[in-house]
mmCIF file of C-alpha atoms in Angstrom:
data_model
loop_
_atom_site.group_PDB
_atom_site.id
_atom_site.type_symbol
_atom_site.label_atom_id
_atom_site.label_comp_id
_atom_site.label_asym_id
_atom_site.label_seq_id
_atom_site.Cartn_x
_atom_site.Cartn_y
_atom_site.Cartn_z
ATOM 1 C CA UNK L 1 -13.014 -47.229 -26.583
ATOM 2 C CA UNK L 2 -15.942 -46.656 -24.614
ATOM 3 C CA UNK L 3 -18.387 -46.553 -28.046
ATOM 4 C CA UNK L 4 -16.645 -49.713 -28.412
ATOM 5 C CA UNK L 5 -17.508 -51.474 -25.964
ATOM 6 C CA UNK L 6 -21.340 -50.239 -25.344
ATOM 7 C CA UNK L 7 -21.681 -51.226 -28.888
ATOM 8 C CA UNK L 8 -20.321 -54.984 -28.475
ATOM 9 C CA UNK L 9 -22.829 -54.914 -25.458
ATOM 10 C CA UNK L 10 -25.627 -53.766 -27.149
ATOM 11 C CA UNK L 11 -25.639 -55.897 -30.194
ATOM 12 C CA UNK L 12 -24.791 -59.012 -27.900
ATOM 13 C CA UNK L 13 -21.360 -59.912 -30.078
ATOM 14 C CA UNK L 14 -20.120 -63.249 -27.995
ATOM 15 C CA UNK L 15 -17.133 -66.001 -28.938
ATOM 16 C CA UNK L 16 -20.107 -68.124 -29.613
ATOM 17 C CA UNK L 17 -23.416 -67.282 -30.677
ATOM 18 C CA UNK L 18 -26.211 -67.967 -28.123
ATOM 19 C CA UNK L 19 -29.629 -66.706 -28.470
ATOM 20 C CA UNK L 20 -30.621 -65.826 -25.090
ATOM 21 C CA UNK L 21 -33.325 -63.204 -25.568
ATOM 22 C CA UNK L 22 -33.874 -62.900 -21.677
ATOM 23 C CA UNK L 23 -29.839 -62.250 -20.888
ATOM 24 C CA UNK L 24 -29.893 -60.055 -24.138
ATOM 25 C CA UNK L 25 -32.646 -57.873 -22.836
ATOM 26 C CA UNK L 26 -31.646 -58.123 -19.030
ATOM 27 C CA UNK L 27 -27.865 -56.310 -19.993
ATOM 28 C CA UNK L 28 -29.821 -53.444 -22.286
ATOM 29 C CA UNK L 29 -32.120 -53.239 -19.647
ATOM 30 C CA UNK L 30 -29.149 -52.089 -16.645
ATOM 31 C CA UNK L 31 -27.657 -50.299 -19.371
ATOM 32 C CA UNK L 32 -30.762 -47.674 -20.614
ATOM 33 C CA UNK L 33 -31.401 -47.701 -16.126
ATOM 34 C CA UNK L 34 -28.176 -46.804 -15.205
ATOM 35 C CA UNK L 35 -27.842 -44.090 -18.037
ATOM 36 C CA UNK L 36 -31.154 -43.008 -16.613
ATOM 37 C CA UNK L 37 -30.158 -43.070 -13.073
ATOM 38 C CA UNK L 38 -26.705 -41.299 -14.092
ATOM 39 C CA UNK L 39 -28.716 -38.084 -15.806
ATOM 40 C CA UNK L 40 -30.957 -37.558 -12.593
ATOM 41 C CA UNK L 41 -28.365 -37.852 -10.248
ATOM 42 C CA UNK L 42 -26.212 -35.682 -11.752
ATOM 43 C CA UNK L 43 -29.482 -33.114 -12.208
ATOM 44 C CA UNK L 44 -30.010 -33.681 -8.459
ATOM 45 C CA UNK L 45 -26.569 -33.335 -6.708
ATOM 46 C CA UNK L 46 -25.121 -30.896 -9.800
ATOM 47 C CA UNK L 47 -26.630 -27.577 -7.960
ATOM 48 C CA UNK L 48 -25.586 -28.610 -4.379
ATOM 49 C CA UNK L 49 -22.278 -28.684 -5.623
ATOM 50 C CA UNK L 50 -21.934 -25.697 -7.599
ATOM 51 C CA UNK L 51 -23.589 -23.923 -4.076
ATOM 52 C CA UNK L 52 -20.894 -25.250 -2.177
ATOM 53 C CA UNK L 53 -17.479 -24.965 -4.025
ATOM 54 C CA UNK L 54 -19.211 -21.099 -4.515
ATOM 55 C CA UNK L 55 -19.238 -20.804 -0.828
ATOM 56 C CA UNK L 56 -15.906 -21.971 -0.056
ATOM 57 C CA UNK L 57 -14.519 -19.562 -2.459
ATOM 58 C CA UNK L 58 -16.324 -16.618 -1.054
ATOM 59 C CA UNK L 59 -15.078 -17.759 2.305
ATOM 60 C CA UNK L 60 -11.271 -18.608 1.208
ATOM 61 C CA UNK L 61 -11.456 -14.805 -0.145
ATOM 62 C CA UNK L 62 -12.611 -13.360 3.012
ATOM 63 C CA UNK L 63 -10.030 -15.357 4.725
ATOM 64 C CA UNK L 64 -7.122 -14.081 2.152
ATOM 65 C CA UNK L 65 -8.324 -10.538 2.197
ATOM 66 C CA UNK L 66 -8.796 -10.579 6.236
ATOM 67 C CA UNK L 67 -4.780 -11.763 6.447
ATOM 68 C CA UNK L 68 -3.892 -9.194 3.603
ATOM 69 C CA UNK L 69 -5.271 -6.606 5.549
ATOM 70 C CA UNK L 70 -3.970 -8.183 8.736
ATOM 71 C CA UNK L 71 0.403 -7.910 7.075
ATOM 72 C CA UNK L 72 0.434 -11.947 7.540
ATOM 73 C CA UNK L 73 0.757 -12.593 3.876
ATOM 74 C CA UNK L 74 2.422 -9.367 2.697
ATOM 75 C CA UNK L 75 5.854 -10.311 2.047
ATOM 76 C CA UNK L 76 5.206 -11.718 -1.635
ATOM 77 C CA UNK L 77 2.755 -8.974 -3.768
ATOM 78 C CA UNK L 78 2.984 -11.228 -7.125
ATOM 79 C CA UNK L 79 1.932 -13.874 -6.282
ATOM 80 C CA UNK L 80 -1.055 -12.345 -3.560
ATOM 81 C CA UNK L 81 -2.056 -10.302 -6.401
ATOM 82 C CA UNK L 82 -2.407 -13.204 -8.631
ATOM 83 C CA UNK L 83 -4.227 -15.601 -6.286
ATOM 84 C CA UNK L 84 -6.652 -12.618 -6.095
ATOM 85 C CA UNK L 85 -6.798 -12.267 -9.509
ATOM 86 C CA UNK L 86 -7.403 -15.910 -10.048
ATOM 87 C CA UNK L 87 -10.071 -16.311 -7.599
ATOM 88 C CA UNK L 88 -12.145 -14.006 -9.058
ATOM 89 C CA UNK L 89 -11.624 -15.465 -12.607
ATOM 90 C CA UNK L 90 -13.452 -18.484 -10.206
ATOM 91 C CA UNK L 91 -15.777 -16.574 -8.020
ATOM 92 C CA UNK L 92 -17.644 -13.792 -11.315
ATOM 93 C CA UNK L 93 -18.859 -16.775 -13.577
ATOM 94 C CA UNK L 94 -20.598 -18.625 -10.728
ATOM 95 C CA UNK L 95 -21.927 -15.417 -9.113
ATOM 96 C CA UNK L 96 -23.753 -14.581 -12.637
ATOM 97 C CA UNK L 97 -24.852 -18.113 -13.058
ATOM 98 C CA UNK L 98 -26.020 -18.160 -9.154
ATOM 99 C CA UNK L 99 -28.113 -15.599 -10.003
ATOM 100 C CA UNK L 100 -26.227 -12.685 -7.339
ATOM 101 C CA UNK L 101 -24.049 -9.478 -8.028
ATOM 102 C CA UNK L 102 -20.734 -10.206 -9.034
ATOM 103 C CA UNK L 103 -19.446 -6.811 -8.597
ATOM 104 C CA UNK L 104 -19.028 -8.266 -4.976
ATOM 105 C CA UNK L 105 -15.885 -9.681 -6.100
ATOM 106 C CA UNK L 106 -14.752 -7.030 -7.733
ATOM 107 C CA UNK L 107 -15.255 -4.926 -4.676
ATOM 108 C CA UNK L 108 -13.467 -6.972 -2.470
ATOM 109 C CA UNK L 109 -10.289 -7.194 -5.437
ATOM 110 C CA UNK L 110 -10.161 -3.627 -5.053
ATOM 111 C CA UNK L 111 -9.862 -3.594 -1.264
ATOM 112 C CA UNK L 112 -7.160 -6.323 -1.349
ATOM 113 C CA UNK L 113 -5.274 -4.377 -3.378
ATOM 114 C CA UNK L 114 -5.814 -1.122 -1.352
ATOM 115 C CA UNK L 115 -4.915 -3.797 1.765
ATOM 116 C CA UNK L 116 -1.662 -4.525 -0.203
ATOM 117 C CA UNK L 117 -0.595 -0.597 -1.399
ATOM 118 C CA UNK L 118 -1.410 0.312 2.559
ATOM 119 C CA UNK L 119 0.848 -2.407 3.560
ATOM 120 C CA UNK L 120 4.129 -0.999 1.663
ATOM 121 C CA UNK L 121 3.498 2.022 1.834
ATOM 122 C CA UNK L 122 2.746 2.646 5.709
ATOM 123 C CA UNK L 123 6.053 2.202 6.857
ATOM 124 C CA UNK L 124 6.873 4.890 5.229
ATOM 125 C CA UNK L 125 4.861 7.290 6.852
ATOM 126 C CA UNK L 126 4.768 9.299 9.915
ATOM 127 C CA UNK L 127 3.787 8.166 13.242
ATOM 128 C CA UNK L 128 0.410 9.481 13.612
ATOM 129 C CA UNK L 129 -0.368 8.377 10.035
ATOM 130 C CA UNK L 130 1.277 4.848 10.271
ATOM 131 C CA UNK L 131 -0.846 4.188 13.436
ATOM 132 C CA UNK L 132 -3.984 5.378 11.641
ATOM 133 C CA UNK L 133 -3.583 3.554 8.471
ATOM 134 C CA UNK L 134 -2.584 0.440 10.329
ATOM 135 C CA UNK L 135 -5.482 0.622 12.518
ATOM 136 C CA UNK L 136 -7.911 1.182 9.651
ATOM 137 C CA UNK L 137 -5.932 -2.101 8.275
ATOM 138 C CA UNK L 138 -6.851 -3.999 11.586
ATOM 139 C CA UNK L 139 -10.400 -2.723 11.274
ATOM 140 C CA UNK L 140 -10.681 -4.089 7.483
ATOM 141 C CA UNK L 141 -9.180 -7.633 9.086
ATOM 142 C CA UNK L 142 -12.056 -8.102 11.356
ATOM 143 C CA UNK L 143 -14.912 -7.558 8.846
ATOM 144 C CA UNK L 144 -13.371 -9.849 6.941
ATOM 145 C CA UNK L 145 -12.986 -12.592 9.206
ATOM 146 C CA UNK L 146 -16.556 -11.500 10.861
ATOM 147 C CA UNK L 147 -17.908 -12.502 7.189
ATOM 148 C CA UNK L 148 -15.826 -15.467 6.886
ATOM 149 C CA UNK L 149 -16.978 -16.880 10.725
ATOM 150 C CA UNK L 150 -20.680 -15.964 9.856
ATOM 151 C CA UNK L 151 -20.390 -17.811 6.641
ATOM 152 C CA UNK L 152 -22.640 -14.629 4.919
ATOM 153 C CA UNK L 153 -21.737 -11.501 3.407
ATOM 154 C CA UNK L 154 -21.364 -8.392 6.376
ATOM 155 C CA UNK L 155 -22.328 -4.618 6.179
ATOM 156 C CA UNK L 156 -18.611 -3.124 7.111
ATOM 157 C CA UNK L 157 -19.511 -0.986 10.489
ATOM 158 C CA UNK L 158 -20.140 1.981 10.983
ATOM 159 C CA UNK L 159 -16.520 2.379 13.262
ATOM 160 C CA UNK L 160 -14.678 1.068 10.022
ATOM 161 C CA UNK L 161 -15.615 4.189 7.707
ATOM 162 C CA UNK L 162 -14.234 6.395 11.073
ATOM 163 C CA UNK L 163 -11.632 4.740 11.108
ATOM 164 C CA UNK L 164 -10.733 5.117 7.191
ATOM 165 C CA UNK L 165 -12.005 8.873 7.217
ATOM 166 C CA UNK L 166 -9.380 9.674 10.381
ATOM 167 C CA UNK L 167 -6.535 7.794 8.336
ATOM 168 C CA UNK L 168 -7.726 9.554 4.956
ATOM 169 C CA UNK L 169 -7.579 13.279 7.052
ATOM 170 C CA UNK L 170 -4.213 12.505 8.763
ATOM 171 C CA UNK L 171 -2.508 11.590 5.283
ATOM 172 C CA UNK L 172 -4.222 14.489 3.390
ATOM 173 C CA UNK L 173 -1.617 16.520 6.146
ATOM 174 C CA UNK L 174 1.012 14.959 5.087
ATOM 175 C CA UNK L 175 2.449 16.059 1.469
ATOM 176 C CA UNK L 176 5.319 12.881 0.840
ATOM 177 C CA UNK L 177 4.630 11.102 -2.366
ATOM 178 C CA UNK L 178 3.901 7.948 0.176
ATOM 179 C CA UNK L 179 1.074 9.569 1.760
ATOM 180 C CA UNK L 180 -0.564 10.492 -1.312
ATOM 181 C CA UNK L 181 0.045 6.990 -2.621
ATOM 182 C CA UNK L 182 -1.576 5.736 0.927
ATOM 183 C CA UNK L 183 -4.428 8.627 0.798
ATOM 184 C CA UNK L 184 -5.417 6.977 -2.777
ATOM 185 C CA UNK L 185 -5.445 3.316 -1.449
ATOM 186 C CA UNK L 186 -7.571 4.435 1.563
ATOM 187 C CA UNK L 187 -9.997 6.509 -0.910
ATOM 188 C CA UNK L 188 -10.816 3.595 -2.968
ATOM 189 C CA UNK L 189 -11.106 0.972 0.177
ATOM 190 C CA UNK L 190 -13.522 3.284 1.558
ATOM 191 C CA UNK L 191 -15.450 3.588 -2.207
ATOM 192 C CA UNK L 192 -15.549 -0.180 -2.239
ATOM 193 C CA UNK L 193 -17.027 -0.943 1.570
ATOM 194 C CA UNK L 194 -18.983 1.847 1.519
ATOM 195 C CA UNK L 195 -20.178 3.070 -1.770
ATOM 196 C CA UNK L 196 -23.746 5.067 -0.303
ATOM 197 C CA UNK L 197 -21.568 6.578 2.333
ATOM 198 C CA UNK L 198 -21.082 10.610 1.958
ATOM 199 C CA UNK L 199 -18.124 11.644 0.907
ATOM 200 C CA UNK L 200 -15.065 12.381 3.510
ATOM 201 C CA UNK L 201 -15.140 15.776 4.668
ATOM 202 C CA UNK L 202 -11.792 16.494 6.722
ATOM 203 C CA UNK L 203 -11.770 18.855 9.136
ATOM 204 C CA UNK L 204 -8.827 20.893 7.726
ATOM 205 C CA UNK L 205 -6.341 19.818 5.046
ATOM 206 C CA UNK L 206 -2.267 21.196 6.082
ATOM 207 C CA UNK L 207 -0.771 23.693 3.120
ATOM 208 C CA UNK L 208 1.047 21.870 0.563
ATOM 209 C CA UNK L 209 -1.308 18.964 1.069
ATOM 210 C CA UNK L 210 -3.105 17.139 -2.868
ATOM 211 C CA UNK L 211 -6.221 15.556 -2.425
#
């Protein structure tokens, strides 16, 4: 439809034939400018765009992951997993084409799903553990919403990797299948936030106890 109707336009087809040269060359004229003035603004605004809607999804994920962490959303996993999974199906492509490190977002997948194992699995652990994992949880929250208030990407403090290496020692003490399970989902939130950092050297592991 469109080729259509530039065509009629452009070879001047009328009811009745009327050979105005200066109307005929006026309406080819706004046609070739506004074709012209279509490409360059959409070469102008084009990058702001992609910049933005790239920043709002880096922010809506440090949002998600800082209420994951938090136990506000935890109640449904399939469908937090798959909002994860679908924002970064957003966020890699326009990281590459932006020029920065995607494996940001795969980093911060693999804490949201440590956020969500920690979350089912802390309940069922003992007291001193529970409290530890949960406040490692709480620490994970506030980076999260520290990056997401400062609009920019964070270094996780230094009082976050204590807090995952004191949760990491208590659970290694504790030899239930859900300790293990939580020890593992700590391990790899602590690779992911902190992949320079030494590796965690408890002070004593109890008998029994798997790594």
């Amino acid at each position: 439809m469109l080729l259509v109707v530039f065509t009629a336009n452009l070879i001047g087809l009328q009811q009745s034939y009327n050979a105005d040269f200066q109307s005929f060359l006026n309406s080819n004229l706004a046609g070739a400018a506004g074709i012209l003035f279509a490409l360059v603004w959409t070469l102008t605004t084009r990058p702001f765009g992609a910049e933005l809607t790239l920043r709002r999804l880096i922010r809506s994920n440090w949002r998600d992951l800082a209420h994951n962490a938090a136990g506000r959303h935890c109640g449904d996993y399939a469908r937090l997993t798959a909002l994860m999974l679908d924002r970064l199906s957003l966020l890699a492509p326009r990281l590459a084409a932006d020029g920065a490190d995607p494996s940001a977002g795969f980093r911060e997948l693999r804490v949201g799903f440590s956020a969500l194992d920690l979350q089912r699995d802390e309940h069922r652990l003992a007291g001193a553990a529970h409290q530890a994992v949960d406040t490692a949880l709480q620490g994970v929250s506030e980076h999260f919403r520290a990056c997401a208030d400062a609009d920019r990407g964070l270094d996780a403090p230094d009082a976050l990797l204590g807090r995952l290496d004191a949760a990491i020692a208590l659970t290694l003490a504790d030899p239930a299948p859900a300790a293990r399970e939580a020890r593992h989902a700590l391990v790899e939130m602590r690779v992911a936030l902190f992949p320079d950092a030494e590796g965690c050297q408890p002070a004593s592991t109890a008998p029994g106890a798997q790594p």
